[in-house]
CSV table of C-alpha atoms in Angstrom, one decimal:
chain,number,residue,atom,x,y,z
A,27,ASP,CA,-30.2,3.4,-163.7
A,28,ARG,CA,-29.5,0.9,-166.5
A,29,THR,CA,-25.7,0.8,-165.6
A,30,ALA,CA,-26.3,0.0,-161.9
A,31,THR,CA,-28.9,-2.9,-163.1
A,32,ILE,CA,-26.3,-4.3,-165.4
A,33,ALA,CA,-23.7,-4.2,-162.6
A,34,LEU,CA,-26.3,-5.8,-160.1
A,35,ILE,CA,-27.1,-8.5,-162.7
A,36,LYS,CA,-23.4,-9.4,-163.1
A,37,ILE,CA,-22.8,-9.5,-159.4
A,38,ILE,CA,-25.9,-11.9,-159.0
A,39,ARG,CA,-24.7,-14.1,-161.8
A,40,ALA,CA,-21.0,-14.2,-160.5
A,41,ALA,CA,-22.2,-15.2,-157.0
A,42,ALA,CA,-24.0,-18.2,-158.4
A,43,PRO,CA,-22.4,-19.4,-161.4
A,44,ARG,CA,-24.6,-21.8,-163.4
A,45,HIS,CA,-27.3,-21.5,-160.7
A,46,ILE,CA,-29.2,-18.5,-162.3
A,47,LYS,CA,-31.9,-19.9,-164.7
A,48,LEU,CA,-33.3,-16.4,-165.7
A,49,ILE,CA,-33.9,-12.8,-164.7
A,50,TYR,CA,-37.2,-11.1,-165.3
A,51,PHE,CA,-37.0,-7.3,-165.9
A,52,ASN,CA,-38.8,-5.5,-168.6
A,53,ASP,CA,-36.0,-3.1,-169.9
A,54,PRO,CA,-36.0,-3.5,-173.7
A,55,ALA,CA,-32.2,-2.7,-173.9
A,56,LEU,CA,-31.3,-5.4,-171.3
A,57,ILE,CA,-33.6,-7.9,-172.9
A,58,ARG,CA,-31.9,-7.4,-176.4
A,59,ALA,CA,-28.6,-7.6,-174.8
A,60,GLY,CA,-29.6,-11.0,-173.3
A,61,TYR,CA,-29.4,-9.8,-169.6
A,62,THR,CA,-33.1,-10.2,-168.8
A,63,ARG,CA,-36.3,-11.7,-170.2
A,64,TYR,CA,-39.7,-9.9,-170.4
A,65,TYR,CA,-42.5,-10.9,-168.0
A,66,ALA,CA,-45.7,-8.9,-167.4
A,67,GLY,CA,-45.6,-6.6,-164.4
A,68,HIS,CA,-41.7,-6.6,-164.1
A,69,ASP,CA,-41.2,-2.9,-165.2
A,70,ASP,CA,-39.9,-1.7,-161.9
A,71,HIS,CA,-38.4,-4.7,-160.1
A,72,MET,CA,-36.5,-8.0,-161.1
A,73,HIS,CA,-37.2,-11.6,-160.2
A,74,VAL,CA,-34.3,-14.0,-160.2
A,75,ARG,CA,-34.8,-17.7,-160.8
A,76,PHE,CA,-32.3,-19.8,-159.2
A,77,CYS,CA,-31.9,-23.5,-160.3
A,78,GLU,CA,-30.2,-26.7,-159.4
A,79,ALA,CA,-29.0,-29.7,-161.3
A,80,THR,CA,-32.0,-31.7,-160.1
A,81,HIS,CA,-35.3,-30.4,-158.4
A,82,PRO,CA,-38.8,-31.8,-158.3
A,83,ASP,CA,-40.2,-28.7,-160.1
A,84,SER,CA,-38.8,-28.7,-163.8
A,85,ARG,CA,-38.9,-24.8,-163.7
A,86,TYR,CA,-35.8,-24.9,-161.3
A,87,VAL,CA,-33.8,-27.4,-163.1
A,88,CYS,CA,-30.6,-25.8,-164.6
A,89,ALA,CA,-29.6,-26.7,-168.2
A,90,PRO,CA,-26.5,-28.9,-168.2
A,91,ALA,CA,-23.3,-27.2,-168.4
A,92,PRO,CA,-21.7,-27.4,-171.9
A,93,ASN,CA,-19.3,-30.2,-172.2
A,94,PRO,CA,-15.7,-28.9,-173.4
A,95,SER,CA,-14.4,-30.2,-176.6
A,96,PRO,CA,-12.1,-33.2,-175.9
A,97,THR,CA,-9.8,-32.0,-178.5
A,98,PRO,CA,-9.4,-28.5,-179.7
A,99,THR,CA,-10.5,-27.7,-183.3
A,100,PRO,CA,-7.3,-27.2,-185.5
A,101,THR,CA,-7.1,-24.0,-187.4
A,102,VAL,CA,-6.8,-24.4,-191.1
A,103,GLU,CA,-4.8,-21.8,-193.0
A,104,PRO,CA,-6.0,-21.0,-196.4
A,105,THR,CA,-3.9,-22.5,-199.3
A,106,PRO,CA,-3.2,-20.2,-202.2
A,107,SER,CA,-4.7,-21.0,-205.5
A,108,PRO,CA,-2.3,-22.1,-208.3
A,109,THR,CA,-3.0,-18.9,-210.2
A,110,GLU,CA,-1.9,-16.5,-207.4
A,111,THR,CA,1.4,-14.9,-208.0
A,112,PRO,CA,3.7,-13.7,-205.2
A,113,THR,CA,3.1,-10.1,-204.1
A,114,SER,CA,6.9,-9.2,-204.1
A,115,SER,CA,9.9,-10.9,-205.7
A,116,PRO,CA,13.3,-10.9,-204.3
A,117,ASP,CA,15.6,-8.1,-205.7
A,118,SER,CA,18.8,-9.6,-206.9
A,119,SER,CA,20.6,-6.4,-206.4
A,120,LEU,CA,20.0,-6.7,-202.7
A,121,ASP,CA,21.9,-10.2,-202.5
A,122,PRO,CA,25.1,-9.8,-200.8
A,123,SER,CA,26.5,-13.1,-201.9
A,124,PRO,CA,29.4,-12.8,-204.5
A,125,GLU,CA,28.8,-13.4,-208.1
A,126,PRO,CA,30.0,-16.8,-209.2
A,127,SER,CA,33.1,-16.5,-211.4
A,128,ALA,CA,33.3,-18.2,-214.8
């Protein structure tokens, strides 16, 4: 059952954040979605490879956690080009201010 397998994978990853290096299980949909990796002979069971920050066997060393950006990237609003015209113009008939007297 694919739904149950995804739920199990999420539970495993949540129980050991940043300590799951990979999960082998040969379900093409799960592989495409990034949940598992293909490995010959893993059509009916999963293997979970745990990892640590340091380990004598490099297969069990975790990738370093990404460093958060020290400063957030500012969002740049697009500036209108000089040839653009306003989409609407104020209607002077809706202006409640009194007319200037001459």
